[in-house]
Protein backbone atom coordinates (compact mmCIF):
# COMPACT_ATOMS: atom_id res chain seq x y z
CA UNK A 1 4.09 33.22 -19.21
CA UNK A 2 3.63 34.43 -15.55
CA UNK A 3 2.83 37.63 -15.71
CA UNK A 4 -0.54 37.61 -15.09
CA UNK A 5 0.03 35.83 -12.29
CA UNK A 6 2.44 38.34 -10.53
CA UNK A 7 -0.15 41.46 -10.61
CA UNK A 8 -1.09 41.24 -7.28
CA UNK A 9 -4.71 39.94 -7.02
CA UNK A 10 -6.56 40.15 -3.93
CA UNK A 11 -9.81 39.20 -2.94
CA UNK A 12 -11.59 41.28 0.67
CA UNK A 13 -12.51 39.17 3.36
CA UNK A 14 -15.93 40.31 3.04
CA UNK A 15 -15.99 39.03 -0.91
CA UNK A 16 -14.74 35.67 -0.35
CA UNK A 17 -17.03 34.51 2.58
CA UNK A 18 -19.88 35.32 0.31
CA UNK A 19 -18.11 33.77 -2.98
CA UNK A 20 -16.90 30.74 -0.28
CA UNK A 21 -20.38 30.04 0.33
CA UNK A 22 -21.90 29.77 -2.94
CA UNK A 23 -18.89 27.74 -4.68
CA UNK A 24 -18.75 25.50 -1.35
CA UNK A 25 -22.12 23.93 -2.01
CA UNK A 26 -22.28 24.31 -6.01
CA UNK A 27 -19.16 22.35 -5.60
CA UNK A 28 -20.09 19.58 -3.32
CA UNK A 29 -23.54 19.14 -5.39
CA UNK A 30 -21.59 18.16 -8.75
CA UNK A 31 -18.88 16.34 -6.69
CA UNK A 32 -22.22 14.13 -5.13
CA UNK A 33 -23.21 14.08 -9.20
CA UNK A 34 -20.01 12.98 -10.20
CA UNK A 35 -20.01 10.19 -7.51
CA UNK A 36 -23.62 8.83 -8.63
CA UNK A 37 -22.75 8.63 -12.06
CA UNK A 38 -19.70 7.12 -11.94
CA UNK A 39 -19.15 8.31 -15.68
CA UNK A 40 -15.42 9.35 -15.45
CA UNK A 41 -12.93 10.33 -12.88
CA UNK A 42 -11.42 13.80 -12.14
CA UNK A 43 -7.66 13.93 -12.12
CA UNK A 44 -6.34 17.01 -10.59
CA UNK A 45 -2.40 17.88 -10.84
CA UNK A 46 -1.27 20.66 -8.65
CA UNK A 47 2.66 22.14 -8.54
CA UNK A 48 4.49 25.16 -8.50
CA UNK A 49 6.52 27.31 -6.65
CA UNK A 50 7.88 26.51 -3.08
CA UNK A 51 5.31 28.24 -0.35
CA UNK A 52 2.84 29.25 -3.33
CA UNK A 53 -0.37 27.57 -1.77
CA UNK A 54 -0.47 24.63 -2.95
CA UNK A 55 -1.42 22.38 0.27
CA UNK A 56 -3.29 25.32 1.70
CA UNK A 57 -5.59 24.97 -1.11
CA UNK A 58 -5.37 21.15 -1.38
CA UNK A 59 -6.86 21.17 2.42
CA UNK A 60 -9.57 24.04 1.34
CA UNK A 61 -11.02 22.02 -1.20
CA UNK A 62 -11.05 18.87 1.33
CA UNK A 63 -12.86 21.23 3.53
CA UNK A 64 -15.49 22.28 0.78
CA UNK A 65 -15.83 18.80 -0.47
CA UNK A 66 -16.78 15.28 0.97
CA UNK A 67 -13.07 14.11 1.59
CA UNK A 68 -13.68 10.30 1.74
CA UNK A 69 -14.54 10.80 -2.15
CA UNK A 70 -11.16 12.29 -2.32
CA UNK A 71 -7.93 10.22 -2.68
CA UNK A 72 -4.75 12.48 -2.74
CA UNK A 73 -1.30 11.49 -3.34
CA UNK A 74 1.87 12.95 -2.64
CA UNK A 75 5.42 11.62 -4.15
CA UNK A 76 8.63 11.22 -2.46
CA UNK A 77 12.07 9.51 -3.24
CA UNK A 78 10.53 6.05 -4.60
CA UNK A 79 10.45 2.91 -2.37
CA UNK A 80 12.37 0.02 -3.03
CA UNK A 81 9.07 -1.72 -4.93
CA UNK A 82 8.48 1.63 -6.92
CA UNK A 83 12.58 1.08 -7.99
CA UNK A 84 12.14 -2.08 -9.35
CA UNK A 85 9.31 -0.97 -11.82
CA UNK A 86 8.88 1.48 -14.47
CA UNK A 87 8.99 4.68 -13.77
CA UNK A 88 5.32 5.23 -14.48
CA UNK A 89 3.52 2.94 -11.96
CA UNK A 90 3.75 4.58 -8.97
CA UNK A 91 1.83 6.74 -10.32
CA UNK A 92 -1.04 4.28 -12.30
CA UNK A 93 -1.83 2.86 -9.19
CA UNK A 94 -2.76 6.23 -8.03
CA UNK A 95 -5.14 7.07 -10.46
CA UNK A 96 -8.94 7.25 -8.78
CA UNK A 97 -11.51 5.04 -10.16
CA UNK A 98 -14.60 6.57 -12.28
CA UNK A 99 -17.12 8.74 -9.72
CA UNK A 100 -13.98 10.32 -7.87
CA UNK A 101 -11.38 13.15 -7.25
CA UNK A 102 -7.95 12.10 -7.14
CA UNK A 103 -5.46 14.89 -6.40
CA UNK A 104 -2.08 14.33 -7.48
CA UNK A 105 0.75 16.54 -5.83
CA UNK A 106 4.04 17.40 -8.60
CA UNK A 107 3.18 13.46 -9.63
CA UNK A 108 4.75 12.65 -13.28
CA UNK A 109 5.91 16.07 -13.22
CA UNK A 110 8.84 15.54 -10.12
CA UNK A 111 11.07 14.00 -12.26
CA UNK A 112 11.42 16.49 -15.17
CA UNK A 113 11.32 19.60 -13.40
CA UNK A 114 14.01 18.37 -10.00
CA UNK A 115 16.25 16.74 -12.82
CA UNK A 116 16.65 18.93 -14.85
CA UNK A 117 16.75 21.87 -12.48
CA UNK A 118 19.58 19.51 -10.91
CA UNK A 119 21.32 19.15 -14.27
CA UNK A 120 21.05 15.64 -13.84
CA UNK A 121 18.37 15.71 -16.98
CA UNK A 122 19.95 18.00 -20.38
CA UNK A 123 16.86 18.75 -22.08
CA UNK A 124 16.36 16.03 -24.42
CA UNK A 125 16.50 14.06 -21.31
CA UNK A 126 13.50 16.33 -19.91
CA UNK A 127 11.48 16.26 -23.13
CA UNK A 128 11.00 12.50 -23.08
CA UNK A 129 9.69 12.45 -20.01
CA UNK A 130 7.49 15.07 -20.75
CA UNK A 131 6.60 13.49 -24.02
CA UNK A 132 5.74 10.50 -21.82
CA UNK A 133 3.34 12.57 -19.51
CA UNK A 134 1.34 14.00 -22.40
CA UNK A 135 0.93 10.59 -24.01
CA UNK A 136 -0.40 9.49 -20.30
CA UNK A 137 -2.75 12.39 -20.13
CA UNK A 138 -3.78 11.63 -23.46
CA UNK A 139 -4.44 8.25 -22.88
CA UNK A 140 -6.37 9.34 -19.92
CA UNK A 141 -8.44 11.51 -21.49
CA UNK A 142 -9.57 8.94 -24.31
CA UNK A 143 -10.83 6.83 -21.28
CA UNK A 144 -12.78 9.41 -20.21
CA UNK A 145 -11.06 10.93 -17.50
CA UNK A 146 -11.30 15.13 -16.91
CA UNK A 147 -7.70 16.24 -16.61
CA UNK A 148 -6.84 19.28 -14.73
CA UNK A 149 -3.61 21.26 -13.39
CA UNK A 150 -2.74 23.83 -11.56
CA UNK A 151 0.22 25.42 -11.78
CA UNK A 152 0.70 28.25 -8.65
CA UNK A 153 3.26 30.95 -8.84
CA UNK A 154 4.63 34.19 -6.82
CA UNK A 155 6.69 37.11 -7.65
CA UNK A 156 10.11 36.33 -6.46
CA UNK A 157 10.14 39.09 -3.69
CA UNK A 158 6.62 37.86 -2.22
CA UNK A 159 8.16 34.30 -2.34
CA UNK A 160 11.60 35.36 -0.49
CA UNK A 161 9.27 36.98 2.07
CA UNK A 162 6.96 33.83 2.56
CA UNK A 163 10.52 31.78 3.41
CA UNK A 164 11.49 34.61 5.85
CA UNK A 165 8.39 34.22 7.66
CA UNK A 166 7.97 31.02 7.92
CA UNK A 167 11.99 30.76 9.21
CA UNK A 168 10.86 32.94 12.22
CA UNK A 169 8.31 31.02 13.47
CA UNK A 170 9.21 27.57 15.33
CA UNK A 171 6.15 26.19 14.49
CA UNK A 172 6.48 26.61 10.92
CA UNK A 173 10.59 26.47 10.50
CA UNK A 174 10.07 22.63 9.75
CA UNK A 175 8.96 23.75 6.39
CA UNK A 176 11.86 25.72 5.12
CA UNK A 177 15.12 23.00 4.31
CA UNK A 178 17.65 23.95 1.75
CA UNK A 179 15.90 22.09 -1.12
CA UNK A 180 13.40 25.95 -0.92
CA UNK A 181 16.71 28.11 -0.44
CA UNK A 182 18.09 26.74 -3.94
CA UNK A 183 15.36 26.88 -5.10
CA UNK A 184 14.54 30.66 -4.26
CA UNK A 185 18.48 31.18 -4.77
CA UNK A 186 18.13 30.54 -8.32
CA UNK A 187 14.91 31.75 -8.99
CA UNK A 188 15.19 32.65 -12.51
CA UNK A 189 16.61 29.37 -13.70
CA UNK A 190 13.70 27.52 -11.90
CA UNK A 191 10.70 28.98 -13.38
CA UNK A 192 12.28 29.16 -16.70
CA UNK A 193 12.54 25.07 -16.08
CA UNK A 194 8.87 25.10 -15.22
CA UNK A 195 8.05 27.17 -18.20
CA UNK A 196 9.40 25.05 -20.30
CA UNK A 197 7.69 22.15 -19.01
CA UNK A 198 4.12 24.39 -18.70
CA UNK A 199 4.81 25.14 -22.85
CA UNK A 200 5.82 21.12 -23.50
CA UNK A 201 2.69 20.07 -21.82
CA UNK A 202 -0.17 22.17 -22.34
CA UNK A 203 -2.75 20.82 -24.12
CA UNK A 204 -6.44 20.39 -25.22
CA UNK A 205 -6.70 17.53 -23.06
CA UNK A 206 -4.95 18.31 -20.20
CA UNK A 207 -4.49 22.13 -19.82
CA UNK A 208 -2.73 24.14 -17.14
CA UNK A 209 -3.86 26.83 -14.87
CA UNK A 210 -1.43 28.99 -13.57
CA UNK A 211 -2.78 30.65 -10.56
CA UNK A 212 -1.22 33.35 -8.65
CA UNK A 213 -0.42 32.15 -4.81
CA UNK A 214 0.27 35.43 -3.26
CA UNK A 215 -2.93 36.44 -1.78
CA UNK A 216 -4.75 32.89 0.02
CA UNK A 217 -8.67 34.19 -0.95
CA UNK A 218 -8.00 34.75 -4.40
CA UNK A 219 -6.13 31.87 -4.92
CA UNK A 220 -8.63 29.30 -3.50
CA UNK A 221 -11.55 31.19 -5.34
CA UNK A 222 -9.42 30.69 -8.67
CA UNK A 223 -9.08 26.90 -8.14
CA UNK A 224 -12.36 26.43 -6.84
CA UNK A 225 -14.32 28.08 -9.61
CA UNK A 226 -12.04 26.81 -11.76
CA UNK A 227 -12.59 23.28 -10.75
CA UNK A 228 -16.23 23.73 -10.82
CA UNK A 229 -16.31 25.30 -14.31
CA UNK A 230 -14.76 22.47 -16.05
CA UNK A 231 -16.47 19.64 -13.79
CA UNK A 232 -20.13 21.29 -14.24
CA UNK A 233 -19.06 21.62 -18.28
CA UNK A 234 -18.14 17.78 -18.27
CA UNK A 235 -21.29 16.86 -15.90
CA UNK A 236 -23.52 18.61 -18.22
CA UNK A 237 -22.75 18.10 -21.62
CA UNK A 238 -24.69 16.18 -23.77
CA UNK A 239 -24.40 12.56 -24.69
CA UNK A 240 -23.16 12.38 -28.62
CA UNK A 241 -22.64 9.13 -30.41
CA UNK A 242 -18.75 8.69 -31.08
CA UNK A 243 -17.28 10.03 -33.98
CA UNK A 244 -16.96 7.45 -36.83
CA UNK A 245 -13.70 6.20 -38.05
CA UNK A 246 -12.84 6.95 -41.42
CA UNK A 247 -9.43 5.25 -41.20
CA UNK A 248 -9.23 1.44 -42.82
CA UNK A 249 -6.70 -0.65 -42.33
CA UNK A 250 -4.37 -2.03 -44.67
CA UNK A 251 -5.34 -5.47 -46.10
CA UNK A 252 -2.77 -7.43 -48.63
CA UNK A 253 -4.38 -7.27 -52.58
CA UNK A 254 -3.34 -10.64 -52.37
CA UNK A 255 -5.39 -11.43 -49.36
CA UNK A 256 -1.93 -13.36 -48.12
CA UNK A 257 -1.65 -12.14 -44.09
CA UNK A 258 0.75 -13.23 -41.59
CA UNK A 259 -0.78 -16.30 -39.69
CA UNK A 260 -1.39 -17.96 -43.18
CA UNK A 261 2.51 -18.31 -43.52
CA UNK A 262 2.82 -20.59 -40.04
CA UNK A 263 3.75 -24.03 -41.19
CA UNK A 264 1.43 -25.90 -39.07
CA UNK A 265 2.71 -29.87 -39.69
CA UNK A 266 5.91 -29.00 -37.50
CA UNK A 267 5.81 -31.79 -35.11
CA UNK A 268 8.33 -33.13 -32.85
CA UNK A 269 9.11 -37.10 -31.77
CA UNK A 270 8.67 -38.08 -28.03
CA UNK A 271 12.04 -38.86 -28.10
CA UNK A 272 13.69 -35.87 -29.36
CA UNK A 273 11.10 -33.89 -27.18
CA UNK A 274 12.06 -34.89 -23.95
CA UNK A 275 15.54 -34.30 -24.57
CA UNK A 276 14.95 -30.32 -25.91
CA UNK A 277 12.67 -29.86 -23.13
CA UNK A 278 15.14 -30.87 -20.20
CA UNK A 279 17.66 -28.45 -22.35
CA UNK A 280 15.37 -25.13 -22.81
CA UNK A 281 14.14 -25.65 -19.05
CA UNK A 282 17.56 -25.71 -17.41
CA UNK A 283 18.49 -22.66 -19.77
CA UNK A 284 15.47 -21.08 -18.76
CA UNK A 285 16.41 -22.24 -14.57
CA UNK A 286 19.88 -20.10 -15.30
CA UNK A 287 19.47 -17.22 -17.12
CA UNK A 288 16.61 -16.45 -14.79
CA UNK A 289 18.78 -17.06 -11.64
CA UNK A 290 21.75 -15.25 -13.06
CA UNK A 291 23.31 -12.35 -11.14
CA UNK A 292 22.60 -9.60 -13.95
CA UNK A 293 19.11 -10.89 -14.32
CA UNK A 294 18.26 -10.59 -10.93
CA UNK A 295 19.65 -7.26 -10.43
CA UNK A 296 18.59 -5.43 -13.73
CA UNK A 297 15.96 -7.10 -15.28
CA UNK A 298 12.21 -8.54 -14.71
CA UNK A 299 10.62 -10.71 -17.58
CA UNK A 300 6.94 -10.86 -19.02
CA UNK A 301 5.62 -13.71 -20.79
CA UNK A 302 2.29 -12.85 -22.56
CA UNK A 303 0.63 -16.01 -24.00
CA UNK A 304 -2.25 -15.02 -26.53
CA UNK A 305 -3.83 -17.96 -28.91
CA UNK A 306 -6.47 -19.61 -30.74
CA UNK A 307 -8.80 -21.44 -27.94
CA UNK A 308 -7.67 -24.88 -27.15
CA UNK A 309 -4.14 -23.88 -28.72
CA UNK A 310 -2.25 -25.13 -25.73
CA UNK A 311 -1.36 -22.12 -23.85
CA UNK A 312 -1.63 -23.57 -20.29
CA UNK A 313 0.71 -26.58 -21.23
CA UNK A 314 3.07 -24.28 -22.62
CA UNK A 315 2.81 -22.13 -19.25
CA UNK A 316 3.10 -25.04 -17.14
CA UNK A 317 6.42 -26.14 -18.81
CA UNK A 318 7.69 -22.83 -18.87
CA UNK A 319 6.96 -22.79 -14.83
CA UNK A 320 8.43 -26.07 -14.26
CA UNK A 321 12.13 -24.80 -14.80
CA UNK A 322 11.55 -22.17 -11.97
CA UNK A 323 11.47 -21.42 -8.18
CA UNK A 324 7.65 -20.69 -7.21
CA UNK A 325 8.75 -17.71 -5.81
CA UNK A 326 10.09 -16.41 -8.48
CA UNK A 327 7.22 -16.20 -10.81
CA UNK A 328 3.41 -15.00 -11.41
CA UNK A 329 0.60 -16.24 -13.40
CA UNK A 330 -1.92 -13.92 -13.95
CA UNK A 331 -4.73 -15.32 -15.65
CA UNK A 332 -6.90 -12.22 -17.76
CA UNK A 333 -10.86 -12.79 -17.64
CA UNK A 334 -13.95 -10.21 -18.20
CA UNK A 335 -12.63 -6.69 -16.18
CA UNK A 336 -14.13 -6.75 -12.73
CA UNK A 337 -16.23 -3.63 -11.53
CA UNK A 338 -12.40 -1.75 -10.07
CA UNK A 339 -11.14 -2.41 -13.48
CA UNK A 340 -14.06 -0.96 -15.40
CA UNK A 341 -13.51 2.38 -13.24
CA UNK A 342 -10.10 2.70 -14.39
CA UNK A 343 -8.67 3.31 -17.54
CA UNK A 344 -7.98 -0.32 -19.41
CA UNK A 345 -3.92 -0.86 -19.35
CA UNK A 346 -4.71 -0.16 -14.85
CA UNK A 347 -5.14 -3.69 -14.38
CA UNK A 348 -1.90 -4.98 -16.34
CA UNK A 349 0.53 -1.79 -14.57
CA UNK A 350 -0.77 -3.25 -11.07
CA UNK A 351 0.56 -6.58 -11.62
CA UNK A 352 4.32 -6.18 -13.38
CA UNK A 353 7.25 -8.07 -11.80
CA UNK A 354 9.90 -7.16 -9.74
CA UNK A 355 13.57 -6.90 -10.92
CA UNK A 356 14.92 -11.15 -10.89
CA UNK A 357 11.06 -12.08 -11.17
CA UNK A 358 8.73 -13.10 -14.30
CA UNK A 359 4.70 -12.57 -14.83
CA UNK A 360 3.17 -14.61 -16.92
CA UNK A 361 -0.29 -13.31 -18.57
CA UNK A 362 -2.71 -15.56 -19.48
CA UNK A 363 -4.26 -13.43 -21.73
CA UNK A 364 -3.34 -9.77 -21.89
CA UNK A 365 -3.82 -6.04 -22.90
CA UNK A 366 -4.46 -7.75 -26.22
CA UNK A 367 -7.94 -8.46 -25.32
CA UNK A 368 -8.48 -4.64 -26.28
CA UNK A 369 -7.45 -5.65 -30.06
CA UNK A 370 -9.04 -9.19 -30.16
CA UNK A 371 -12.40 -10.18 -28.46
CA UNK A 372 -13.11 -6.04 -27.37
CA UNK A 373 -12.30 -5.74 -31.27
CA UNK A 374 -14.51 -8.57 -32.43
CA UNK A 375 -17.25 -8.84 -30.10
CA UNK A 376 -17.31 -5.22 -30.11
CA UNK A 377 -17.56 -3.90 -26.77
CA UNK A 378 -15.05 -1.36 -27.49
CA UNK A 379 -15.57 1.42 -30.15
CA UNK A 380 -13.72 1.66 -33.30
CA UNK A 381 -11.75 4.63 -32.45
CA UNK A 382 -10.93 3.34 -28.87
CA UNK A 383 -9.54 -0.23 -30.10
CA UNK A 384 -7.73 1.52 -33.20
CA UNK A 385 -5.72 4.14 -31.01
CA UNK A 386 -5.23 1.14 -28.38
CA UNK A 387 -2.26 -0.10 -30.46
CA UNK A 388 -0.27 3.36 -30.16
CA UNK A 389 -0.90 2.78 -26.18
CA UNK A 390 -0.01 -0.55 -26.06
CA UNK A 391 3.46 -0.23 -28.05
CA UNK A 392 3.99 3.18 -25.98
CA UNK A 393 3.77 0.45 -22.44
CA UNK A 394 5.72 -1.52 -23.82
CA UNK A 395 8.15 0.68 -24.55
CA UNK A 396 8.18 2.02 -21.03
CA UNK A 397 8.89 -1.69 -19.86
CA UNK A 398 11.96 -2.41 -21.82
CA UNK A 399 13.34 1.47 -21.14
CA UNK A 400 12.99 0.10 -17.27
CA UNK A 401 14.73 -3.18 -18.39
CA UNK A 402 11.54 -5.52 -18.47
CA UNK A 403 12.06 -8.14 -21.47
CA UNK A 404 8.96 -8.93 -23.05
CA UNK A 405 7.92 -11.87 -25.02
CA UNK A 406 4.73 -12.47 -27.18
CA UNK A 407 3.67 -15.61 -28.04
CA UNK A 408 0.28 -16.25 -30.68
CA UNK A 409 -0.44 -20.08 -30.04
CA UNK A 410 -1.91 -21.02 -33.33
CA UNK A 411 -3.94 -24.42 -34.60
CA UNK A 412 -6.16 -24.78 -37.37
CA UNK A 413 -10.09 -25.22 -37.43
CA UNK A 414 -9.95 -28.39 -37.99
CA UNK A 415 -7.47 -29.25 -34.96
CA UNK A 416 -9.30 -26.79 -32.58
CA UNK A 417 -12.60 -28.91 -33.25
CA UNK A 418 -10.72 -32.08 -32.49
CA UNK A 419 -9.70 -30.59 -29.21
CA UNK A 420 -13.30 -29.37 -28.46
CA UNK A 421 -14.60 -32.57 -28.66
CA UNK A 422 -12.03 -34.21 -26.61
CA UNK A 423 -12.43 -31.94 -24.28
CA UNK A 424 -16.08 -32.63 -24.12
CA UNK A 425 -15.75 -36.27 -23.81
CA UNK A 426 -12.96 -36.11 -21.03
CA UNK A 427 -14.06 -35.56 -18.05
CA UNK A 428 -11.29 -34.07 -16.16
CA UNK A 429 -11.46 -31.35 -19.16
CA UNK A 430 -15.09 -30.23 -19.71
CA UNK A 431 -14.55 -27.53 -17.52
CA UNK A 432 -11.89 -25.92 -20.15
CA UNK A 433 -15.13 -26.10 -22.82
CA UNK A 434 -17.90 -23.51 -22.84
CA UNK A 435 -20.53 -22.26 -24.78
CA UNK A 436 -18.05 -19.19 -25.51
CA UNK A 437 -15.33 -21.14 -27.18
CA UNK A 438 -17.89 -22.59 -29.89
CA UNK A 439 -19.38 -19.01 -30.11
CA UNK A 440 -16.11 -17.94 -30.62
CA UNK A 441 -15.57 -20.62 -34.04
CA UNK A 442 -18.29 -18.62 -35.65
CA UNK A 443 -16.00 -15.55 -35.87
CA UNK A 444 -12.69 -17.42 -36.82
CA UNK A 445 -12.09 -15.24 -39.77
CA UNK A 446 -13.23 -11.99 -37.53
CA UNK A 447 -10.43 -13.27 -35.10
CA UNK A 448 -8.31 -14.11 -38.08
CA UNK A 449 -8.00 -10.21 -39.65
CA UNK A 450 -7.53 -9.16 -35.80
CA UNK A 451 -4.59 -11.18 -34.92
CA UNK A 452 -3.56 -10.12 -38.50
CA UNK A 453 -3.47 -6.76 -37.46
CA UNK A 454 -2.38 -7.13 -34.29
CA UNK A 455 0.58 -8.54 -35.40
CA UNK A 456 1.31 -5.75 -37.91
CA UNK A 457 0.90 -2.99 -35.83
CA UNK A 458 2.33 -4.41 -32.29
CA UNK A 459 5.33 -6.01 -33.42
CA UNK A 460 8.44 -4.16 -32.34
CA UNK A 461 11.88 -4.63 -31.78
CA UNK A 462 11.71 -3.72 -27.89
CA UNK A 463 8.48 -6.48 -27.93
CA UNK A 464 8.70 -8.76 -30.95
CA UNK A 465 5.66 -11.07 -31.40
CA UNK A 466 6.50 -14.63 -31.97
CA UNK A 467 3.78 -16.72 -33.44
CA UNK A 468 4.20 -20.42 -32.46
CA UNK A 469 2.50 -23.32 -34.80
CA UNK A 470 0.84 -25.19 -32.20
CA UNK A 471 -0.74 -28.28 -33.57
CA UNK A 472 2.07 -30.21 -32.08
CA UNK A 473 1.75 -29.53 -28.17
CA UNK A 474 5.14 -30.89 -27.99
CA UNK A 475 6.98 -28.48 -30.66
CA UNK A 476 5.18 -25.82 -29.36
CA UNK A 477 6.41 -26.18 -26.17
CA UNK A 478 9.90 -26.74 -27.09
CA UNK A 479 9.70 -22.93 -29.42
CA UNK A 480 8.26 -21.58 -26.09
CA UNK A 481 10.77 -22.83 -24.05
CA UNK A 482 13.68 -21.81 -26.73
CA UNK A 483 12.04 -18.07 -27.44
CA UNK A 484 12.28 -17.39 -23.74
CA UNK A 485 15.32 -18.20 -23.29
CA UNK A 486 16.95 -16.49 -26.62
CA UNK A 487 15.23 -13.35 -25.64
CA UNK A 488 16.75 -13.20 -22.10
CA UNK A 489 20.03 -13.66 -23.70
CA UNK A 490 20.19 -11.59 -25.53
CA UNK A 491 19.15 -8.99 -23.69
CA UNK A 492 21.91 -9.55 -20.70
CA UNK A 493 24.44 -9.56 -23.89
């Protein structure tokens, strides 16, 4: 796999100042482009061997380019915060928005190759987490990011004389620790790690480039023009109309779906009521406060519904049991202008708990599959692969110990039009009735087949949905209440 990369390329002074010049301002002009448009972001992952060129070329291209359009990110040891969440945001939150360069040194990549270099990984170990960072780069190019990495290599006997060099000189010693002397000690077993990883993750929509880092012209003329090639491709291609979906999804010959199951005349007395709910809310007051809990686990609450199902008096209950410090409500509207330049799940990594602490989302990542779906500002094909992204986060929460509970809040019509026009006649609750919500009534049975599939296609056992009949406020409280608490439970068992 590196053999082209050990031949020795060199580039004359003379050649490169006159190459330099051309790519430096062919560069910056579809960097400016890039920035106007604001059509998609470019994601640039750069790694390789110890002393190949990596930063050298990192600070050449902030040279060439306008750096404060530039965000680069480097990875060390995680931070407390970056503990106590899964693995992979650290490294959503540094993803650029749309109209910028984001340079990402090693990033997702750290873990696979130091681990299982270390032998702390075996390779099935590694392979997840590599399956995880093509899923990720996947996902990023479906939202329209370009995805690009470099991968810079060196003969062993050019490397070993880099590290010699660089020993000798005071000013540069700092660099060489004994993390680069294993590494060079046991050469062969490290780039046969990284080409492993280079084979496990190449693909059509994130390739590698593996550069050779011997000689410093050549290599920053191969990342430059290399980086310009695929940006200018991107920049200039034309505008086609997204390809249709022939997939259907499955619909009962019956006609029979899931929410037409729910029993809605559940109801529970005042009596009985207050008693459960002074139960479920002290459960809830322990488990969260228990020593296991605190130290292992973080909980997410996502409450999805019909409108005027009850899902802020069945958040307010919930938060009633707890210490205000101890929990989050994070109430989903229209994406701001950030959250448009990012891919769609950004938002929802930015704002999971801490280990001991729970978030609770008003709304959620199910917006993608629901009013994106119905009101179709999402395309077909983006909405329909949205549920393999969505059960792939969720399955990085509970791998990091997050618990995470679903609720659908569901009424009939004919309750959710007696709740409308309470609503409008109360006037400490017109402001929870818009033109939007009746809007919304016109497309119950759009909603309907949505949730349906929703349902169907999100349900797992790591993130179970639990559909609560909400006509009674009170029982539907109470089954709130009692699925929280069952969940955590189970989970510390």
């Amino acid at each position: 796999m590196f053999e082209a990369a050990e031949l020795g390329h060199e580039v004359d002074d003379e050649s490169y100042e006159r190459r330099e010049a051309e790519l430096r301002e062919k560069l910056l002009a579809a960097q400016v482009e890039l920035l106007q448009r604001k059509e998609f972001e470019l994601v640039v992952v750069v790694d390789g061997l110890d002393f190949a060129g990596r930063s050298e070329t990192v600070n050449k291209l902030h040279e060439w380019l306008d750096p404060r359009q530039i965000e680069t990110r480097a990875f060390d040891e995680p931070t407390d915060v970056e503990r106590e969440k899964p693995r992979m945001w650290r490294y959503w939150n540094a993803l650029p928005p749309k109209g910028k360069l984001g340079i990402i040194f090693g990033g997702w990549y750290s873990d696979p190759l130091d681990g299982r270099f270390a032998r702390e990984l075996d390779e099935d170990a590694m392979d997840a987490l590599l399956a995880d960072a093509v899923k990720f780069e996947r996902m990023l190019a479906h939202e329209g990011a370009l995805v690009l990495k470099f991968w810079f290599h060196m003969p062993e006997h050019r490397q070993r004389k880099r590290l010699k060099k660089l020993e000798k000189d005071p000013l540069t010693r700092w660099r060489v620790s004994d993390v680069e002397r294993d590494h060079l000690k046991h050469y062969g077993r490290y780039t046969r790690t990284a080409e492993h990883l280079i084979r496990e993750t190449d693909s059509a929509e994130a390739p590698w480039s593996i550069v050779e880092g011997s000689d410093d012209n050549f290599r920053n003329l191969t990342v430059g023009e290399q980086l310009l090639t695929a940006l200018r491709a991107r920049l200039d291609a034309k505008k086609t109309p997204p390809t249709a979906e022939t997939v259907e999804l499955n619909t009962p010959i019956d006609g029979v779906e899931v929410l037409d199951k729910l029993d809605l005349t559940r109801t529970l007395d005042k009596k009985d009521y207050e008693r459960d709910l002074l139960i479920w809310q002290g459960r809830l007051h322990e488990v969260l406060r228990s020593h296991h809990f605190k130290k292992r686990h973080a909980l997410v609450a996502v409450f999805e519904g019909n409108d005027a199902a009850g899902k802020g008096g069945a958040i307010r209950r919930v938060t009633q049991a707890l210490d205000a410090r101890q929990y989050e409500i994070v109430p989903i509207a229209a994406p701001t202008d950030e959250e448009r330049a990012h891919p769609y799940l950004w938002r929802f990594w930015r704002r999971l708990p801490r280990r001991g602490e729970l978030t609770v989302f008003d709304r959620s990542w199910y917006g993608r599959v629901l009013v994106e779906r119905v009101e179709e500002f999402t395309a077909r094909q983006d909405w329909l692969r949205a549920y393999g992204e969505i059960n792939d986060f969720e399955e990085q929460l509970s791998s990091h110990g997050v618990i995470t509970v679903k609720f659908w809040l569901a009424v009939s019509q004919d309750e959710q039009l007696a709740r409308f026009k309470e609503r409008e006649s109360t006037p400490w609750k017109n402001f929870k009735i818009t033109d939007e919500d009746w809007r919304n009534r016109e497309k119950w049975g759009a909603y309907a087949a949505a949730v349906n599939d929703m349902v169907e296609r999100t349900s797992s056992d790591v993130a179970p949905w639990t559909l609560v009949e909400a006509e009674d406020k009170r029982y539907a409280r109470v089954k709130v209440l009692r699925t929280l608490v069952e969940a955590v439970e189970r989970r510390l068992e």
